[in-house]
Every structure is written in structure tokens, then in C-alpha cells.
Short mmCIF file of C-alpha atoms in Angstrom, two decimals:
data_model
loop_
_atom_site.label_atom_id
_atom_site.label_comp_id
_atom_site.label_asym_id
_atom_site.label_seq_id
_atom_site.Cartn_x
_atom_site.Cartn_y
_atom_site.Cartn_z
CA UNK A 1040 54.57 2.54 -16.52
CA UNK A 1041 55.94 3.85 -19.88
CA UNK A 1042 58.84 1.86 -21.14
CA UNK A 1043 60.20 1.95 -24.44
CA UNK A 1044 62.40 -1.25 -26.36
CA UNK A 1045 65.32 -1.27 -29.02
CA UNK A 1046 65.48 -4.70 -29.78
CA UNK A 1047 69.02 -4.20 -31.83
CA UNK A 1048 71.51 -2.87 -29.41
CA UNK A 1049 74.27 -3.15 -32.65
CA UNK A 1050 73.01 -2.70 -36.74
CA UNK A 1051 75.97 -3.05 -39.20
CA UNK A 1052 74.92 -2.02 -42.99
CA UNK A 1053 76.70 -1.05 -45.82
CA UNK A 1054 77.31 2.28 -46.98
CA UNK A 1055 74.47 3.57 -49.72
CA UNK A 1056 71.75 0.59 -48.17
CA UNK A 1057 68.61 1.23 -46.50
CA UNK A 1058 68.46 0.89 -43.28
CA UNK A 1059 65.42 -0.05 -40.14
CA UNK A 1060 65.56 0.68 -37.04
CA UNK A 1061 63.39 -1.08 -34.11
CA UNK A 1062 61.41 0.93 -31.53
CA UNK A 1063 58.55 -0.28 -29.41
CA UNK A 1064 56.91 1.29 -26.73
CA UNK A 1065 54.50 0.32 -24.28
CA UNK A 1066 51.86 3.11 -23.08
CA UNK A 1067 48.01 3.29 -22.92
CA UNK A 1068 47.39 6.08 -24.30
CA UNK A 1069 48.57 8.49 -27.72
CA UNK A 1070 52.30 8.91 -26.94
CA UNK A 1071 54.75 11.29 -27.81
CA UNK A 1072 57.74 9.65 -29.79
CA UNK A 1073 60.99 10.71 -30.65
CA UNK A 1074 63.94 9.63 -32.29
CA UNK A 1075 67.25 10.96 -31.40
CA UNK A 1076 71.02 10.66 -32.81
CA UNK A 1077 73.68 10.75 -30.39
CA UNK A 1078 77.19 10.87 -31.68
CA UNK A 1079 80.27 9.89 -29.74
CA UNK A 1080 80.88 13.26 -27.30
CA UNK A 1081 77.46 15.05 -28.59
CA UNK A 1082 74.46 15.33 -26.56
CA UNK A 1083 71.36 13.64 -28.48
CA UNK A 1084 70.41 15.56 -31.57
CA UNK A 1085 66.93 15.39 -32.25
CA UNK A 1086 65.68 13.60 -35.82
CA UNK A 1087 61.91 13.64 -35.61
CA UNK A 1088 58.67 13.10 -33.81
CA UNK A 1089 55.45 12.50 -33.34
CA UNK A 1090 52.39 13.12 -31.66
CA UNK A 1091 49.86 13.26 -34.09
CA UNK A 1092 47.80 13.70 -37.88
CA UNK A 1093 50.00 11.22 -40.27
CA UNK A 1094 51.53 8.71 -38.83
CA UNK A 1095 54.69 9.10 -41.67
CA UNK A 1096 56.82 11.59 -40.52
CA UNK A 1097 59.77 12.88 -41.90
CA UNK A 1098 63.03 14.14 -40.17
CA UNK A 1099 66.48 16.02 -40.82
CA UNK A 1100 69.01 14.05 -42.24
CA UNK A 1101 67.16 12.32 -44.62
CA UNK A 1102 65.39 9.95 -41.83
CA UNK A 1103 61.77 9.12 -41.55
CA UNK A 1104 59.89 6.79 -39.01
CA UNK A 1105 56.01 5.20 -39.38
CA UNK A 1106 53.84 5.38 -36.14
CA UNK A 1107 52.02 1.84 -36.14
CA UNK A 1108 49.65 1.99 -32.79
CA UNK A 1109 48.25 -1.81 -33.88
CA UNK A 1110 52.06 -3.00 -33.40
CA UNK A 1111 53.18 -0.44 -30.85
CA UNK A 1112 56.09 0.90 -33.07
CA UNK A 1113 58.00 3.56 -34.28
CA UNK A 1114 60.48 2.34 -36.28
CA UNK A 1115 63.15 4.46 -38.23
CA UNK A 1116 64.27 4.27 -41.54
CA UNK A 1117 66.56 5.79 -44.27
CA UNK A 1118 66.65 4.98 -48.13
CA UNK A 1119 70.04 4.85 -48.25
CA UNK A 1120 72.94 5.33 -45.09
CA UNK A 1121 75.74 7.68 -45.55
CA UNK A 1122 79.08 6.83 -43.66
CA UNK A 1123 78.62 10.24 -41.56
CA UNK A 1124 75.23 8.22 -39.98
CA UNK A 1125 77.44 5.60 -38.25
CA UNK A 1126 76.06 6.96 -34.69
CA UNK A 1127 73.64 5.57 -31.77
CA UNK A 1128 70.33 6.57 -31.96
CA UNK A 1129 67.73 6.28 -29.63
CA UNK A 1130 63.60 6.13 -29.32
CA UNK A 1131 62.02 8.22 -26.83
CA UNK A 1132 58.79 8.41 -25.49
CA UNK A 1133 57.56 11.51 -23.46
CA UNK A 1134 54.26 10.62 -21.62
CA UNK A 1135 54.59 14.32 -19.12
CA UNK A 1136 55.42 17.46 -18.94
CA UNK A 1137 58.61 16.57 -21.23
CA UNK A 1138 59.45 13.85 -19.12
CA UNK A 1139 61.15 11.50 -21.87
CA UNK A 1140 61.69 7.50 -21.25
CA UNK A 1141 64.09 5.95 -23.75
CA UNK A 1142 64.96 3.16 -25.06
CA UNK A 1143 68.66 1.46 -24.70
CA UNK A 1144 69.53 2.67 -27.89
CA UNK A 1145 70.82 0.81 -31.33
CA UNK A 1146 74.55 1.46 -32.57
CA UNK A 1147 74.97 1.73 -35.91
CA UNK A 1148 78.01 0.84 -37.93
CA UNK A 1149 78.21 1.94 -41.80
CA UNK A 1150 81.03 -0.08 -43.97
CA UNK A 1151 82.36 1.41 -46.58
CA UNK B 245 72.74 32.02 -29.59
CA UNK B 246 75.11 29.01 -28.61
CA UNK B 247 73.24 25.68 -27.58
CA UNK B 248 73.19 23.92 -24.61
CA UNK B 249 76.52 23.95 -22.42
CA UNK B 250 77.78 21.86 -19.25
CA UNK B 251 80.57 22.23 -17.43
CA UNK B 252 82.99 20.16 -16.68
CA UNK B 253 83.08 18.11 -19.44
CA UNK B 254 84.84 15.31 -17.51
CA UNK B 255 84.97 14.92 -13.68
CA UNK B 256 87.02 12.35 -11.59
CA UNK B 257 85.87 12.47 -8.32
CA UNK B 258 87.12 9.97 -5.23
CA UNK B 259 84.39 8.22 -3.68
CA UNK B 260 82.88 10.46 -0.74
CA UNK B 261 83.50 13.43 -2.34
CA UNK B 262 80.87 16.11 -3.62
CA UNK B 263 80.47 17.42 -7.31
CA UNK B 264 78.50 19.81 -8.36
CA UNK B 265 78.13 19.95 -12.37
CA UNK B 266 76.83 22.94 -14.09
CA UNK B 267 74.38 23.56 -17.17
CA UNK B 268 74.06 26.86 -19.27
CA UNK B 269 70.62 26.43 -21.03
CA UNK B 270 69.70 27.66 -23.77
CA UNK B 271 68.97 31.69 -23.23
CA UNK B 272 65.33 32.19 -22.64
CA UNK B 273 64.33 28.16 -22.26
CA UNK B 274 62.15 27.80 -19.73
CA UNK B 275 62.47 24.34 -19.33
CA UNK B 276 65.16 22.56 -18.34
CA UNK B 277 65.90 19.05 -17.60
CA UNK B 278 68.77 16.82 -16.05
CA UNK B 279 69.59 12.70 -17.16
CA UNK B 280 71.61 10.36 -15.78
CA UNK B 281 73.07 7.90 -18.79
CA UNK B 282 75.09 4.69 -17.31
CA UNK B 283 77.20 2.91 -19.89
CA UNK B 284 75.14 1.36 -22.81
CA UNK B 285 72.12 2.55 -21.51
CA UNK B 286 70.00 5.04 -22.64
CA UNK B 287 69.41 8.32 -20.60
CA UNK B 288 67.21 8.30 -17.79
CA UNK B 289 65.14 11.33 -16.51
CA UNK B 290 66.25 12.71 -13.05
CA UNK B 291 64.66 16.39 -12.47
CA UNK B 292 63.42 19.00 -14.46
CA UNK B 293 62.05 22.61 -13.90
CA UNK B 294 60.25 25.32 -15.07
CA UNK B 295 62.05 29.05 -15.09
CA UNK B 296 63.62 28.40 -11.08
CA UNK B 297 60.92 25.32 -10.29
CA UNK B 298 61.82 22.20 -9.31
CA UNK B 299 58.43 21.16 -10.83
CA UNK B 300 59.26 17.04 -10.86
CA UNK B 301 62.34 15.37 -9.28
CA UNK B 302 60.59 11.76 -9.23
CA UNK B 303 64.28 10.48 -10.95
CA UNK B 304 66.83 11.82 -8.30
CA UNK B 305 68.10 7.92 -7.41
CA UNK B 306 68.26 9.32 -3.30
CA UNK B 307 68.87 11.97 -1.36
CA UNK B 308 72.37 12.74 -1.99
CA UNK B 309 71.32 14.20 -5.18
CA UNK B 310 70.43 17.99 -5.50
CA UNK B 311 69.67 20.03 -8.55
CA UNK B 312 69.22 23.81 -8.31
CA UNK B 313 67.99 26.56 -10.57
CA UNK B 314 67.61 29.81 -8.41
CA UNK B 315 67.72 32.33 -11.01
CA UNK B 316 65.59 30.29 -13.75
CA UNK B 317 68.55 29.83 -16.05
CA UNK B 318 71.59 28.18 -15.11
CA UNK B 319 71.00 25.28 -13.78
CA UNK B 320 73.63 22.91 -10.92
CA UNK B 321 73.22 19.37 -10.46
CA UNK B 322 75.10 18.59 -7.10
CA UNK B 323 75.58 14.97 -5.66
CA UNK B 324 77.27 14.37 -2.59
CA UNK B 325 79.02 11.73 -0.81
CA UNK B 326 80.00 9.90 -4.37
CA UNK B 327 79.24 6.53 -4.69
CA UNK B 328 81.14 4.44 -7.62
CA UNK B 329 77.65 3.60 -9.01
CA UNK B 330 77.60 7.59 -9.64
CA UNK B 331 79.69 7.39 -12.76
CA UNK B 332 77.65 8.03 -15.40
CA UNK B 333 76.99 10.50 -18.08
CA UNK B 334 74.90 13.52 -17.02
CA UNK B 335 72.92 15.28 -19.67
CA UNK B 336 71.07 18.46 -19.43
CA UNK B 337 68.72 19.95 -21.75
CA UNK B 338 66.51 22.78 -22.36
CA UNK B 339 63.25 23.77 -24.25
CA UNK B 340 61.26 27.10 -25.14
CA UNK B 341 58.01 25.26 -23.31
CA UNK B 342 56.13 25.78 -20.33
CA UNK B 343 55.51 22.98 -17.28
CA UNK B 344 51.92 20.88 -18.00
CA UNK B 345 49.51 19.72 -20.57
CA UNK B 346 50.84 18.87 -23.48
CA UNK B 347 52.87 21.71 -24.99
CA UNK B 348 56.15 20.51 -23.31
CA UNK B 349 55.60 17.45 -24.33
CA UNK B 350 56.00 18.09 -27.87
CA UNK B 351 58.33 20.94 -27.70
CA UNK B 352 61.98 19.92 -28.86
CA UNK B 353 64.76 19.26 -26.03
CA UNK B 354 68.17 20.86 -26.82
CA UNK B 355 70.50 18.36 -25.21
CA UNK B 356 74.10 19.92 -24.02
CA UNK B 357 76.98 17.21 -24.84
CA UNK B 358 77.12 15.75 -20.91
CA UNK B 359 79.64 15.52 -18.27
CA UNK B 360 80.93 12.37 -17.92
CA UNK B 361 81.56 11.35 -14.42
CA UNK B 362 84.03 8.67 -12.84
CA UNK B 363 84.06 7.79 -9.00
CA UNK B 364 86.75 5.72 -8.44
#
């Protein structure tokens, strides 16, 4: 079965840094990833995706994420955070029909 | 016009009893799905259905839950008999796609901002 892995359930950076964040999922075949931005009372708000063509893709917000099939990942990234990303996001793989599996999610803190 | 809604936004419900929580999709989505998110979890697929089909339900954690869509727009999730593992966050969310191959797969999911849900 699909499953998909945050390994940082808690990121702290400061404001105007770059920032990484972890996603690995395990499926056989070409998945369908997504990352996601939930903010505290919001339903998820959808950054980016993929499913295929280059594996660099960007997203609202300012956000990008690389597709790596040799290391299973799709991490997340942003040159440099803004206070307003403090959030939790969260990886997503969809593997039917739009039947998504996600991952636990990574909170992210922004100091000032 | 206006995204996803759900109503309530917050339910308190006494063990035993039965809730039913409501979604407004998106106007025309055809697709429309329901997750369950516990506590520092992420969300976890329950149902979903195509215009008033129930087309996969594989998620519903047992027969107390029930999700509904008879007119292929609004959509009820109804559990029954609460249980205090219940309490969750329940998310709905819609796309413009059609059920099978790959074109829902890739279509976006408009999530609505959840009713939260405490059985005490």
C-alpha cells in the first residue's frame, strides 16, 4: 500500500531563511504528489503538484518542490520564509481516482 | 462562486448520539470527497463520489458511518452511535473531475475548512 512520510513533525527557521521540507513516499509506480498548506481553522490549501514532464515544479506562494524517483522524494522548498508561512503543511500522494494518502504533516514556526 | 463550505463548524456530541455534518461543494464539482483528521495526524480518506455516487467508501472506519449525496451536490456525512474515538476533524472537498483513470487524480481538491468534532 501507498504510504507517504514527513520525517519533521516541527521545523523552526528564521524569518527571510530558506527553508526544506521532507516528503517520502512509498509506491510502485509514477505517483501523483502534492503539497498542501493548512493553516490553523483553514481546510488544506493546495501549493503544487506533480505527476509528470520536469520533475521541478513550481507553486503559489513562492514554494517549489523537486520530484527525485531514485530517493523516493518530494521535498519542498522556499528561498526565503515570510512570517505569514508559519503554517502545517502536508505531502500527499493520490494513487486513485483522487484518493489522496498523506503524510503526518510538518509544523512550521517562522521567528522573527 | 464561494469555495467549499461545511456545516457545523464545531459539534459536541455525547457519546451514543448521532451527527450528521453537512458539505456545500463547490457548484458544479463533480467530485467530492470526505476525511477524517485525528489530532496531529494528517487527513485520512473516508468516501468519495462522483455527481450522487458513492463510487469508493473503502475509508468509512465501520458501519456506523454513512455519507450521502442524493442530489449530486450537497453532500452529509452521518455517524451514529458516537464513539469518543469519533472526535476528529472532518474535511470535505470537491473537484471539477470525473471518477477513474487518471484525470481525477491530477485535478485540484478544494478542501472546505472542517468540522471539528468532540464526543465526550
Amino acid at each position: 500500500a501507498q504510504s507517504v512520510t514527513q520525517p519533521d513533525i516541527h521545523i523552526t527557521v528564521s524569518e527571510g531563511a530558506s527553508l526544506e521540507l521532507r516528503c517520502n513516499y512509498s509506491y510502485g509506480a509514477t505517483p501523483y504528489l502534492f503539497w498542501y498548506v493548512q493553516s490553523p481553522g483553514q481546510g488544506l490549501q493546495l501549493l503544487l503538484k506533480y505527476f509528470s514532464g520536469d520533475t521541478l515544479v513550481q507553486g503559489i506562494k513562492g514554494f517549489e518542490a523537486e520530484f527525485k524517483r531514485s530517493q523516493s522524494s518530494f521535498n519542498l522548498r522556499k528561498p526565503s520564509v515570510h512570517w505569514s508561512d508559519a503554517a502545517e503543511y502536508f505531502c500527499a500522494v493520490v494513487v486513485s481516482a483522487g484518493k489522496s494518502t498523506f503524510g503526518d504533516g510538518t509544523t512550521l514556526t517562522v521567528k522573527p | 462562486g464561494a469555495g467549499v463550505s461545511q456545516s457545523p463548524r464545531y459539534k459536541v456530541a455525547k457519546r451514543g448520539q448521532d451527527v450528521a455534518l453537512r458539505c456545500d461543494p463547490i457548484s458544479g464539482h463533480v467530485s467530492l470527497f470526505w476525511y477524517q483528521q485525528a489530532l496531529g495526524q494528517g487527513p485520512e480518506f473516508l468516501t468519495y463520489f462522483q455527481n450522487e455516487a458513492q463510487l469508493d467508501k473503502s475509508g468509512l472506519p465501520s458501519d456506523r458511518f454513512f455519507a450521502e449525496r442524493p442530489e449530486g451536490s450537497v453532500s452529509t456525512l452521518k455517524i451514529q452511535r458516537t464513539q469518543q474515538e469519533d472526535s476528529a476533524v472532518y474535511l470535505c472537498a470537491s473537484s471539477s473531475g470525473l471518477a477513474g483513470g487518471t484525470h481525477t487524480s491530477t485535478d485540484t481538491q478544494y478542501f472546505g475548512p472542517g468540522t471539528r468534532l468532540t464526543v465526550l
